[in-house]
PDB file of C-alpha atoms and ligand atoms in Angstrom:
ATOM      1  CA  MET A 165      86.804  97.341  88.571  1.00  0.00           C
ATOM      2  CA  LEU A 166      89.502  99.596  87.092  1.00  0.00           C
ATOM      3  CA  LEU A 167      93.147  98.695  87.604  1.00  0.00           C
ATOM      4  CA  GLY A 168      95.976 101.206  87.880  1.00  0.00           C
ATOM      5  CA  VAL A 169      99.323  99.448  87.603  1.00  0.00           C
ATOM      6  CA  ASN A 170     102.067 101.107  89.625  1.00  0.00           C
ATOM      7  CA  ILE A 171     105.322 100.602  87.708  1.00  0.00           C
ATOM      8  CA  ASP A 172     107.701 102.223  90.246  1.00  0.00           C
ATOM      9  CA  HIS A 173     109.247  98.865  91.070  1.00  0.00           C
ATOM     10  CA  ILE A 174     110.574  98.482  87.542  1.00  0.00           C
ATOM     11  CA  ALA A 175     112.600 101.625  88.235  1.00  0.00           C
ATOM     12  CA  VAL A 176     113.591 100.189  91.634  1.00  0.00           C
ATOM     13  CA  LEU A 177     115.227  97.270  89.811  1.00  0.00           C
ATOM     14  CA  ARG A 178     116.976  99.637  87.423  1.00  0.00           C
ATOM     15  CA  GLU A 179     118.254 101.772  90.297  1.00  0.00           C
ATOM     16  CA  ALA A 180     119.800  98.693  91.910  1.00  0.00           C
ATOM     17  CA  ARG A 181     122.480  98.995  89.203  1.00  0.00           C
ATOM     18  CA  LYS A 182     122.110 102.671  88.196  1.00  0.00           C
ATOM     19  CA  ILE A 183     121.865 101.703  84.537  1.00  0.00           C
ATOM     20  CA  ASN A 184     119.084 102.015  81.956  1.00  0.00           C
ATOM     21  CA  ASP A 185     117.665  98.545  82.285  1.00  0.00           C
ATOM     22  CA  PRO A 186     114.833  97.732  82.887  1.00  0.00           C
ATOM     23  CA  ASN A 187     113.244 100.918  81.582  1.00  0.00           C
ATOM     24  CA  PRO A 188     109.761 101.610  83.028  1.00  0.00           C
ATOM     25  CA  LEU A 189     108.836 103.215  79.700  1.00  0.00           C
ATOM     26  CA  ASP A 190     109.000  99.769  78.069  1.00  0.00           C
ATOM     27  CA  ALA A 191     106.164  98.639  80.361  1.00  0.00           C
ATOM     28  CA  LEU A 192     103.519 100.933  78.876  1.00  0.00           C
ATOM     29  CA  GLY A 193     102.483  98.803  75.901  1.00  0.00           C
ATOM     30  CA  ILE A 194     102.622  95.600  77.955  1.00  0.00           C
ATOM     31  CA  CYS A 195     100.418  97.132  80.683  1.00  0.00           C
ATOM     32  CA  LYS A 196      97.861  98.005  78.029  1.00  0.00           C
ATOM     33  CA  LEU A 197      97.966  94.502  76.528  1.00  0.00           C
ATOM     34  CA  GLY A 198      97.486  93.044  80.013  1.00  0.00           C
ATOM     35  CA  GLY A 199      94.323  95.106  80.493  1.00  0.00           C
ATOM     36  CA  ALA A 200      95.559  97.900  82.779  1.00  0.00           C
ATOM     37  CA  ASP A 201      93.302 100.954  82.816  1.00  0.00           C
ATOM     38  CA  GLN A 202      95.876 103.378  84.132  1.00  0.00           C
ATOM     39  CA  ILE A 203      99.598 103.758  84.735  1.00  0.00           C
ATOM     40  CA  THR A 204     100.571 104.937  88.213  1.00  0.00           C
ATOM     41  CA  ILE A 205     103.984 106.323  89.143  1.00  0.00           C
ATOM     42  CA  HIS A 206     105.324 108.112  92.215  1.00  0.00           C
ATOM     43  CA  LEU A 207     107.777 110.971  91.777  1.00  0.00           C
ATOM     44  CA  ARG A 208     109.340 110.866  95.245  1.00  0.00           C
ATOM     45  CA  GLU A 209     111.239 113.841  96.639  1.00  0.00           C
ATOM     46  CA  ASP A 210     114.382 111.689  96.923  1.00  0.00           C
ATOM     47  CA  ARG A 211     113.859 110.322  93.344  1.00  0.00           C
ATOM     48  CA  ARG A 212     114.694 106.871  94.650  1.00  0.00           C
ATOM     49  CA  HIS A 213     113.020 105.141  91.699  1.00  0.00           C
ATOM     50  CA  ILE A 214     111.107 107.238  89.150  1.00  0.00           C
ATOM     51  CA  HIS A 215     113.119 110.242  87.910  1.00  0.00           C
ATOM     52  CA  ASP A 216     111.792 113.452  86.373  1.00  0.00           C
ATOM     53  CA  ASN A 217     112.659 112.291  82.877  1.00  0.00           C
ATOM     54  CA  ASP A 218     110.858 108.944  83.420  1.00  0.00           C
ATOM     55  CA  ALA A 219     107.738 110.848  84.445  1.00  0.00           C
ATOM     56  CA  LYS A 220     108.067 113.161  81.445  1.00  0.00           C
ATOM     57  CA  VAL A 221     108.409 110.437  78.789  1.00  0.00           C
ATOM     58  CA  ILE A 222     105.845 108.141  80.434  1.00  0.00           C
ATOM     59  CA  ILE A 223     103.236 110.940  80.484  1.00  0.00           C
ATOM     60  CA  GLU A 224     104.094 111.958  76.903  1.00  0.00           C
ATOM     61  CA  GLN A 225     104.015 108.445  75.491  1.00  0.00           C
ATOM     62  CA  SER A 226     101.382 106.567  77.486  1.00  0.00           C
ATOM     63  CA  SER A 227      98.135 105.867  75.695  1.00  0.00           C
ATOM     64  CA  LEU A 228      96.640 105.056  79.107  1.00  0.00           C
ATOM     65  CA  PRO A 229      95.955 107.873  81.572  1.00  0.00           C
ATOM     66  CA  VAL A 230      98.828 108.470  83.986  1.00  0.00           C
ATOM     67  CA  ASN A 231      98.230 108.935  87.701  1.00  0.00           C
ATOM     68  CA  LEU A 232     101.233 110.693  89.232  1.00  0.00           C
ATOM     69  CA  GLU A 233     101.634 110.309  92.997  1.00  0.00           C
ATOM     70  CA  CYS A 234     103.438 113.142  94.742  1.00  0.00           C
ATOM     71  CA  ALA A 235     104.002 114.891  98.055  1.00  0.00           C
ATOM     72  CA  ILE A 236     102.414 118.241  98.992  1.00  0.00           C
ATOM     73  CA  ASP A 237     105.613 120.072  98.276  1.00  0.00           C
ATOM     74  CA  GLU A 238     105.583 123.305  96.284  1.00  0.00           C
ATOM     75  CA  GLU A 239     108.544 122.380  94.125  1.00  0.00           C
ATOM     76  CA  ILE A 240     107.093 118.947  93.280  1.00  0.00           C
ATOM     77  CA  ILE A 241     103.617 120.376  92.610  1.00  0.00           C
ATOM     78  CA  ASP A 242     105.160 122.870  90.158  1.00  0.00           C
ATOM     79  CA  ILE A 243     106.899 119.995  88.361  1.00  0.00           C
ATOM     80  CA  VAL A 244     103.630 118.025  88.241  1.00  0.00           C
ATOM     81  CA  CYS A 245     101.790 121.041  86.807  1.00  0.00           C
ATOM     82  CA  LYS A 246     104.339 121.183  83.986  1.00  0.00           C
ATOM     83  CA  LEU A 247     104.166 117.415  83.380  1.00  0.00           C
ATOM     84  CA  LYS A 248     100.358 117.476  83.160  1.00  0.00           C
ATOM     85  CA  PRO A 249      99.393 113.898  84.018  1.00  0.00           C
ATOM     86  CA  ALA A 250      95.687 113.042  83.877  1.00  0.00           C
ATOM     87  CA  ARG A 251      95.616 112.796  87.675  1.00  0.00           C
ATOM     88  CA  ALA A 252      97.815 113.719  90.612  1.00  0.00           C
ATOM     89  CA  THR A 253      97.441 111.715  93.810  1.00  0.00           C
ATOM     90  CA  LEU A 254      98.686 113.622  96.831  1.00  0.00           C
ATOM     91  CA  VAL A 255     100.390 111.340  99.322  1.00  0.00           C
ATOM     92  CA  PRO A 256     102.199 111.882 102.614  1.00  0.00           C
ATOM     93  CA  GLU A 257     105.910 111.319 102.201  1.00  0.00           C
ATOM     94  CA  LYS A 258     108.798 110.874 104.598  1.00  0.00           C
ATOM     95  CA  ARG A 259     112.277 110.334 103.247  1.00  0.00           C
ATOM     96  CA  GLU A 260     113.113 107.607 105.741  1.00  0.00           C
ATOM     97  CA  GLU A 261     110.075 105.414 105.093  1.00  0.00           C
ATOM     98  CA  VAL A 262     110.299 102.246 102.967  1.00  0.00           C
ATOM     99  CA  THR A 263     106.943 102.995 101.332  1.00  0.00           C
ATOM    100  CA  THR A 264     103.977 105.345 101.894  1.00  0.00           C
ATOM    101  CA  GLU A 265     102.835 104.730 105.455  1.00  0.00           C
ATOM    102  CA  GLY A 266      99.414 106.046 106.490  1.00  0.00           C
ATOM    103  CA  GLY A 267      97.152 108.541 104.769  1.00  0.00           C
ATOM    104  CA  LEU A 268      97.349 112.340 104.498  1.00  0.00           C
ATOM    105  CA  ASP A 269      96.658 114.525 107.504  1.00  0.00           C
ATOM    106  CA  LEU A 270      94.010 116.673 105.837  1.00  0.00           C
ATOM    107  CA  GLU A 271      93.290 118.572 109.043  1.00  0.00           C
ATOM    108  CA  GLY A 272      96.871 119.600 109.837  1.00  0.00           C
ATOM    109  CA  SER A 273      97.803 120.262 106.206  1.00  0.00           C
ATOM    110  CA  PHE A 274      94.432 121.649 105.016  1.00  0.00           C
ATOM    111  CA  ASP A 275      95.691 125.006 103.730  1.00  0.00           C
ATOM    112  CA  ARG A 276      98.749 123.540 101.995  1.00  0.00           C
ATOM    113  CA  ILE A 277      96.605 120.892 100.329  1.00  0.00           C
ATOM    114  CA  LYS A 278      94.000 123.467  99.301  1.00  0.00           C
ATOM    115  CA  LYS A 279      96.729 125.520  97.612  1.00  0.00           C
ATOM    116  CA  ALA A 280      98.126 122.439  95.841  1.00  0.00           C
ATOM    117  CA  VAL A 281      94.638 121.352  94.677  1.00  0.00           C
ATOM    118  CA  LYS A 282      93.974 124.842  93.288  1.00  0.00           C
ATOM    119  CA  LYS A 283      97.231 124.844  91.310  1.00  0.00           C
ATOM    120  CA  LEU A 284      96.615 121.350  89.929  1.00  0.00           C
ATOM    121  CA  HIS A 285      93.037 122.198  88.944  1.00  0.00           C
ATOM    122  CA  GLU A 286      94.223 125.372  87.197  1.00  0.00           C
ATOM    123  CA  ASN A 287      96.408 123.056  85.117  1.00  0.00           C
ATOM    124  CA  GLU A 288      93.465 120.767  84.334  1.00  0.00           C
ATOM    125  CA  ILE A 289      94.826 117.901  86.408  1.00  0.00           C
ATOM    126  CA  GLU A 290      92.342 115.787  88.385  1.00  0.00           C
ATOM    127  CA  VAL A 291      93.268 115.403  92.042  1.00  0.00           C
ATOM    128  CA  SER A 292      93.076 112.390  94.329  1.00  0.00           C
ATOM    129  CA  LEU A 293      93.892 112.359  98.051  1.00  0.00           C
ATOM    130  CA  PHE A 294      95.452 109.267  99.626  1.00  0.00           C
ATOM    131  CA  ILE A 295      93.680 108.967 102.969  1.00  0.00           C
ATOM    132  CA  ASP A 296      92.817 106.562 105.750  1.00  0.00           C
ATOM    133  CA  SER A 297      89.242 105.247 106.001  1.00  0.00           C
ATOM    134  CA  ASP A 298      88.148 107.951 108.391  1.00  0.00           C
ATOM    135  CA  LYS A 299      84.865 109.935 108.317  1.00  0.00           C
ATOM    136  CA  ASN A 300      86.603 113.239 109.027  1.00  0.00           C
ATOM    137  CA  MET A 301      89.124 112.682 106.202  1.00  0.00           C
ATOM    138  CA  ILE A 302      86.324 111.922 103.719  1.00  0.00           C
ATOM    139  CA  GLU A 303      84.377 115.033 104.713  1.00  0.00           C
ATOM    140  CA  LEU A 304      87.503 117.183 104.450  1.00  0.00           C
ATOM    141  CA  SER A 305      88.227 115.663 101.013  1.00  0.00           C
ATOM    142  CA  SER A 306      84.783 116.755  99.915  1.00  0.00           C
ATOM    143  CA  LYS A 307      85.475 120.279 101.225  1.00  0.00           C
ATOM    144  CA  LEU A 308      88.705 120.319  99.235  1.00  0.00           C
ATOM    145  CA  LYS A 309      86.638 119.684  96.077  1.00  0.00           C
ATOM    146  CA  VAL A 310      88.860 116.938  94.716  1.00  0.00           C
ATOM    147  CA  GLU A 311      87.577 114.425  92.167  1.00  0.00           C
ATOM    148  CA  TRP A 312      88.989 111.289  93.812  1.00  0.00           C
ATOM    149  CA  ILE A 313      90.022 109.821  97.105  1.00  0.00           C
ATOM    150  CA  GLU A 314      92.237 106.760  97.393  1.00  0.00           C
ATOM    151  CA  LEU A 315      91.682 104.712 100.535  1.00  0.00           C
ATOM    152  CA  HIS A 316      94.884 103.389 102.122  1.00  0.00           C
ATOM    153  CA  THR A 317      94.589  99.592 102.356  1.00  0.00           C
ATOM    154  CA  GLY A 318      98.015  99.124 104.005  1.00  0.00           C
ATOM    155  CA  ALA A 319      96.653  98.364 107.493  1.00  0.00           C
ATOM    156  CA  PHE A 320      94.173  95.856 106.029  1.00  0.00           C
ATOM    157  CA  ALA A 321      96.979  94.202 104.032  1.00  0.00           C
ATOM    158  CA  ASN A 322      99.238  93.986 107.086  1.00  0.00           C
ATOM    159  CA  ILE A 323      96.544  92.254 109.162  1.00  0.00           C
ATOM    160  CA  TYR A 324      95.838  89.878 106.257  1.00  0.00           C
ATOM    161  CA  ALA A 325      99.544  89.034 106.042  1.00  0.00           C
ATOM    162  CA  MET A 326      99.746  88.426 109.808  1.00  0.00           C
ATOM    163  CA  LEU A 327      96.792  86.082 109.609  1.00  0.00           C
ATOM    164  CA  HIS A 328      98.201  84.164 106.654  1.00  0.00           C
ATOM    165  CA  GLY A 329     101.867  84.168 107.619  1.00  0.00           C
ATOM    166  CA  ASN A 330     103.056  86.288 104.722  1.00  0.00           C
ATOM    167  CA  LEU A 331     105.270  88.727 106.618  1.00  0.00           C
ATOM    168  CA  SER A 332     109.040  88.850 106.534  1.00  0.00           C
ATOM    169  CA  ASN A 333     111.151  88.984 109.702  1.00  0.00           C
ATOM    170  CA  SER A 334     111.498  92.730 109.267  1.00  0.00           C
ATOM    171  CA  HIS A 335     107.859  93.084 110.331  1.00  0.00           C
ATOM    172  CA  HIS A 336     108.254  91.128 113.553  1.00  0.00           C
ATOM    173  CA  SER A 337     108.127  94.205 115.727  1.00  0.00           C
ATOM    174  CA  ILE A 338     104.398  94.587 114.937  1.00  0.00           C
ATOM    175  CA  LYS A 339     102.606  93.971 118.217  1.00  0.00           C
ATOM    176  CA  GLU A 340      99.504  92.429 116.564  1.00  0.00           C
ATOM    177  CA  LEU A 341     101.660  89.485 115.453  1.00  0.00           C
ATOM    178  CA  GLU A 342     101.288  88.077 118.961  1.00  0.00           C
ATOM    179  CA  LEU A 343      97.494  88.123 118.753  1.00  0.00           C
ATOM    180  CA  PRO A 344      95.555  84.856 118.482  1.00  0.00           C
ATOM    181  CA  ARG A 345      94.049  84.021 115.082  1.00  0.00           C
ATOM    182  CA  ASN A 346      90.452  84.761 116.057  1.00  0.00           C
ATOM    183  CA  GLU A 347      91.497  88.262 117.192  1.00  0.00           C
ATOM    184  CA  LEU A 348      93.313  88.820 113.901  1.00  0.00           C
ATOM    185  CA  LYS A 349      90.216  87.667 111.998  1.00  0.00           C
ATOM    186  CA  LYS A 350      88.133  90.217 113.899  1.00  0.00           C
ATOM    187  CA  LEU A 351      90.669  92.946 113.160  1.00  0.00           C
ATOM    188  CA  LEU A 352      90.624  92.022 109.471  1.00  0.00           C
ATOM    189  CA  ASN A 353      86.810  92.120 109.329  1.00  0.00           C
ATOM    190  CA  ASN A 354      86.764  95.474 111.098  1.00  0.00           C
ATOM    191  CA  SER A 355      89.385  96.875 108.775  1.00  0.00           C
ATOM    192  CA  ARG A 356      87.374  95.804 105.705  1.00  0.00           C
ATOM    193  CA  LYS A 357      84.194  97.250 107.247  1.00  0.00           C
ATOM    194  CA  GLU A 358      85.926 100.599 107.829  1.00  0.00           C
ATOM    195  CA  ILE A 359      87.081 100.687 104.203  1.00  0.00           C
ATOM    196  CA  LYS A 360      83.572  99.797 102.982  1.00  0.00           C
ATOM    197  CA  LYS A 361      81.930 102.429 105.184  1.00  0.00           C
ATOM    198  CA  ALA A 362      84.410 105.086 104.077  1.00  0.00           C
ATOM    199  CA  ALA A 363      83.872 104.212 100.398  1.00  0.00           C
ATOM    200  CA  SER A 364      80.078 104.510 100.791  1.00  0.00           C
ATOM    201  CA  LEU A 365      80.321 107.873 102.540  1.00  0.00           C
ATOM    202  CA  ALA A 366      82.690 109.156  99.863  1.00  0.00           C
ATOM    203  CA  GLN A 367      80.334 108.038  97.108  1.00  0.00           C
ATOM    204  CA  GLU A 368      77.436 109.836  98.834  1.00  0.00           C
ATOM    205  CA  LEU A 369      79.575 112.980  98.771  1.00  0.00           C
ATOM    206  CA  ASN A 370      80.167 112.542  95.026  1.00  0.00           C
ATOM    207  CA  LEU A 371      83.790 111.560  95.356  1.00  0.00           C
ATOM    208  CA  LYS A 372      85.162 108.830  93.111  1.00  0.00           C
ATOM    209  CA  VAL A 373      86.787 106.096  95.163  1.00  0.00           C
ATOM    210  CA  ALA A 374      90.065 104.294  94.538  1.00  0.00           C
ATOM    211  CA  ALA A 375      91.967 102.091  96.967  1.00  0.00           C
ATOM    212  CA  GLY A 376      95.455 100.729  97.194  1.00  0.00           C
ATOM    213  CA  HIS A 377      98.611  99.741  99.001  1.00  0.00           C
ATOM    214  CA  GLY A 378      99.679  96.235  99.923  1.00  0.00           C
ATOM    215  CA  LEU A 379      97.037  94.572  97.732  1.00  0.00           C
ATOM    216  CA  ASN A 380      98.071  91.249  96.247  1.00  0.00           C
ATOM    217  CA  TYR A 381      96.724  88.118  94.580  1.00  0.00           C
ATOM    218  CA  GLN A 382      95.653  86.665  97.940  1.00  0.00           C
ATOM    219  CA  ASN A 383      93.925  89.604  99.624  1.00  0.00           C
ATOM    220  CA  VAL A 384      92.597  91.637  96.698  1.00  0.00           C
ATOM    221  CA  THR A 385      89.127  90.088  96.292  1.00  0.00           C
ATOM    222  CA  LYS A 386      88.194  91.129  99.833  1.00  0.00           C
ATOM    223  CA  ILE A 387      88.610  94.726  98.649  1.00  0.00           C
ATOM    224  CA  SER A 388      87.495  94.399  95.008  1.00  0.00           C
ATOM    225  CA  SER A 389      84.162  92.987  96.263  1.00  0.00           C
ATOM    226  CA  ILE A 390      83.359  96.427  97.745  1.00  0.00           C
ATOM    227  CA  LYS A 391      81.231  97.783  94.931  1.00  0.00           C
ATOM    228  CA  THR A 392      81.562 101.462  95.832  1.00  0.00           C
ATOM    229  CA  ILE A 393      85.287 101.265  95.028  1.00  0.00           C
ATOM    230  CA  GLU A 394      85.885 102.037  91.341  1.00  0.00           C
ATOM    231  CA  GLU A 395      89.612 101.515  90.991  1.00  0.00           C
ATOM    232  CA  LEU A 396      92.552  99.749  92.606  1.00  0.00           C
ATOM    233  CA  ASN A 397      96.161 100.898  92.310  1.00  0.00           C
ATOM    234  CA  ILE A 398      98.520  97.970  92.655  1.00  0.00           C
ATOM    235  CA  GLY A 399     102.282  97.825  92.214  1.00  0.00           C
ATOM    236  CA  GLN A 400     104.564  95.597  94.246  1.00  0.00           C
ATOM    237  CA  SER A 401     102.643  92.325  93.953  1.00  0.00           C
ATOM    238  CA  ILE A 402     102.148  92.658  90.191  1.00  0.00           C
ATOM    239  CA  ILE A 403     105.787  93.508  89.478  1.00  0.00           C
ATOM    240  CA  ALA A 404     106.918  90.720  91.854  1.00  0.00           C
ATOM    241  CA  ARG A 405     104.797  88.138  90.012  1.00  0.00           C
ATOM    242  CA  SER A 406     105.943  89.448  86.639  1.00  0.00           C
ATOM    243  CA  VAL A 407     109.496  88.257  87.429  1.00  0.00           C
ATOM    244  CA  PHE A 408     108.167  84.721  87.014  1.00  0.00           C
ATOM    245  CA  THR A 409     105.202  85.068  84.628  1.00  0.00           C
ATOM    246  CA  GLY A 410     105.994  88.170  82.616  1.00  0.00           C
ATOM    247  CA  LEU A 411     104.200  91.479  83.130  1.00  0.00           C
ATOM    248  CA  GLU A 412     101.326  90.921  80.727  1.00  0.00           C
ATOM    249  CA  THR A 413     100.261  87.685  82.427  1.00  0.00           C
ATOM    250  CA  ALA A 414     100.709  89.180  85.909  1.00  0.00           C
ATOM    251  CA  ILE A 415      98.364  92.036  84.997  1.00  0.00           C
ATOM    252  CA  LYS A 416      95.862  89.719  83.295  1.00  0.00           C
ATOM    253  CA  ASP A 417      95.801  87.490  86.406  1.00  0.00           C
ATOM    254  CA  MET A 418      95.112  90.496  88.635  1.00  0.00           C
ATOM    255  CA  LYS A 419      92.517  91.938  86.284  1.00  0.00           C
ATOM    256  CA  GLU A 420      90.699  88.604  86.283  1.00  0.00           C
ATOM    257  CA  LEU A 421      90.639  88.509  90.089  1.00  0.00           C
ATOM    258  CA  ILE A 422      89.252  91.992  90.514  1.00  0.00           C
TER     259      ILE A 422
HETATM  260  N1  PXP B   1      98.532 103.727  95.990  1.00  0.00           N
HETATM  261  C1  PXP B   1      99.381 104.644  96.539  1.00  0.00           C
HETATM  262  C2  PXP B   1      98.850 106.006  96.819  1.00  0.00           C
HETATM  263  C3  PXP B   1     100.723 104.315  96.810  1.00  0.00           C
HETATM  264  O1  PXP B   1     101.547 105.230  97.353  1.00  0.00           O
HETATM  265  C4  PXP B   1     101.188 103.028  96.459  1.00  0.00           C
HETATM  266  C5  PXP B   1     102.628 102.674  96.680  1.00  0.00           C
HETATM  267  O2  PXP B   1     103.444 103.457  95.896  1.00  0.00           O
HETATM  268  C6  PXP B   1     100.284 102.130  95.871  1.00  0.00           C
HETATM  269  C7  PXP B   1      98.967 102.494  95.669  1.00  0.00           C
HETATM  270  C8  PXP B   1     100.705 100.747  95.453  1.00  0.00           C
HETATM  271  O3  PXP B   1     101.072 100.013  96.576  1.00  0.00           O
HETATM  272  P1  PXP B   1     101.705  98.562  96.382  1.00  0.00           P
HETATM  273  O4  PXP B   1     103.001  98.734  95.683  1.00  0.00           O
HETATM  274  O5  PXP B   1     101.847  98.059  97.788  1.00  0.00           O
HETATM  275  O6  PXP B   1     100.724  97.762  95.568  1.00  0.00           O
END
């Protein structure tokens, strides 16, 4: 299973002080030593972590392919076309959200996405769509002629965390938290089944399948055991562990698990 390491959170730490340390660029060689197959970064509209110059130097200097996540916004797509990463992953983006919540609405935004995909393809950039595990979304992805889809595992990860008590107080408004354990177990099984079914359908339609969001050292094998998924993109849990073990070991540990 391929591993894309999302290094945004290194820039999050830097932005806490608005200085140059730690520099996400310094992670590239370590990610490679740890066994990462890809570097993933997200150029958000509000530039809250990765800045344009980070993206530029990371893409120029990385010996691993770079997957650049971005919103379907004309200005951002133009920047991405100039930066020329190996892959662009289109994600829904709201300024007020803490992280990317939910997959793209391919139905409502079909024409905008089609235009963005065309531009990216003209610039020889592979395209991935970050979507929920939904039959309609997979079929629309196929119509959009993208190379990849990335299945959003956030809902799965949330249920896993509820079941295993790994949620902070900030999540206590989630209504499922009041559910009994056997109900949560059922929800978790159903969520995994939906991801597996979506991955199989996508593969039948000749789409390459990635997955990500909220995956960590506890829950990841439930997803990495789905053989139709080729790649996982993981950020927060790897960078969090690296505070204690160092980045190379944190990546090696994850690579071993998946
Ligand atoms: N994949 C996509 C498309 C994302 O937007 C993110 C978060 O930036 C990730 C994967 C990684 O999620 P996490 O940091 O929870 O591992």
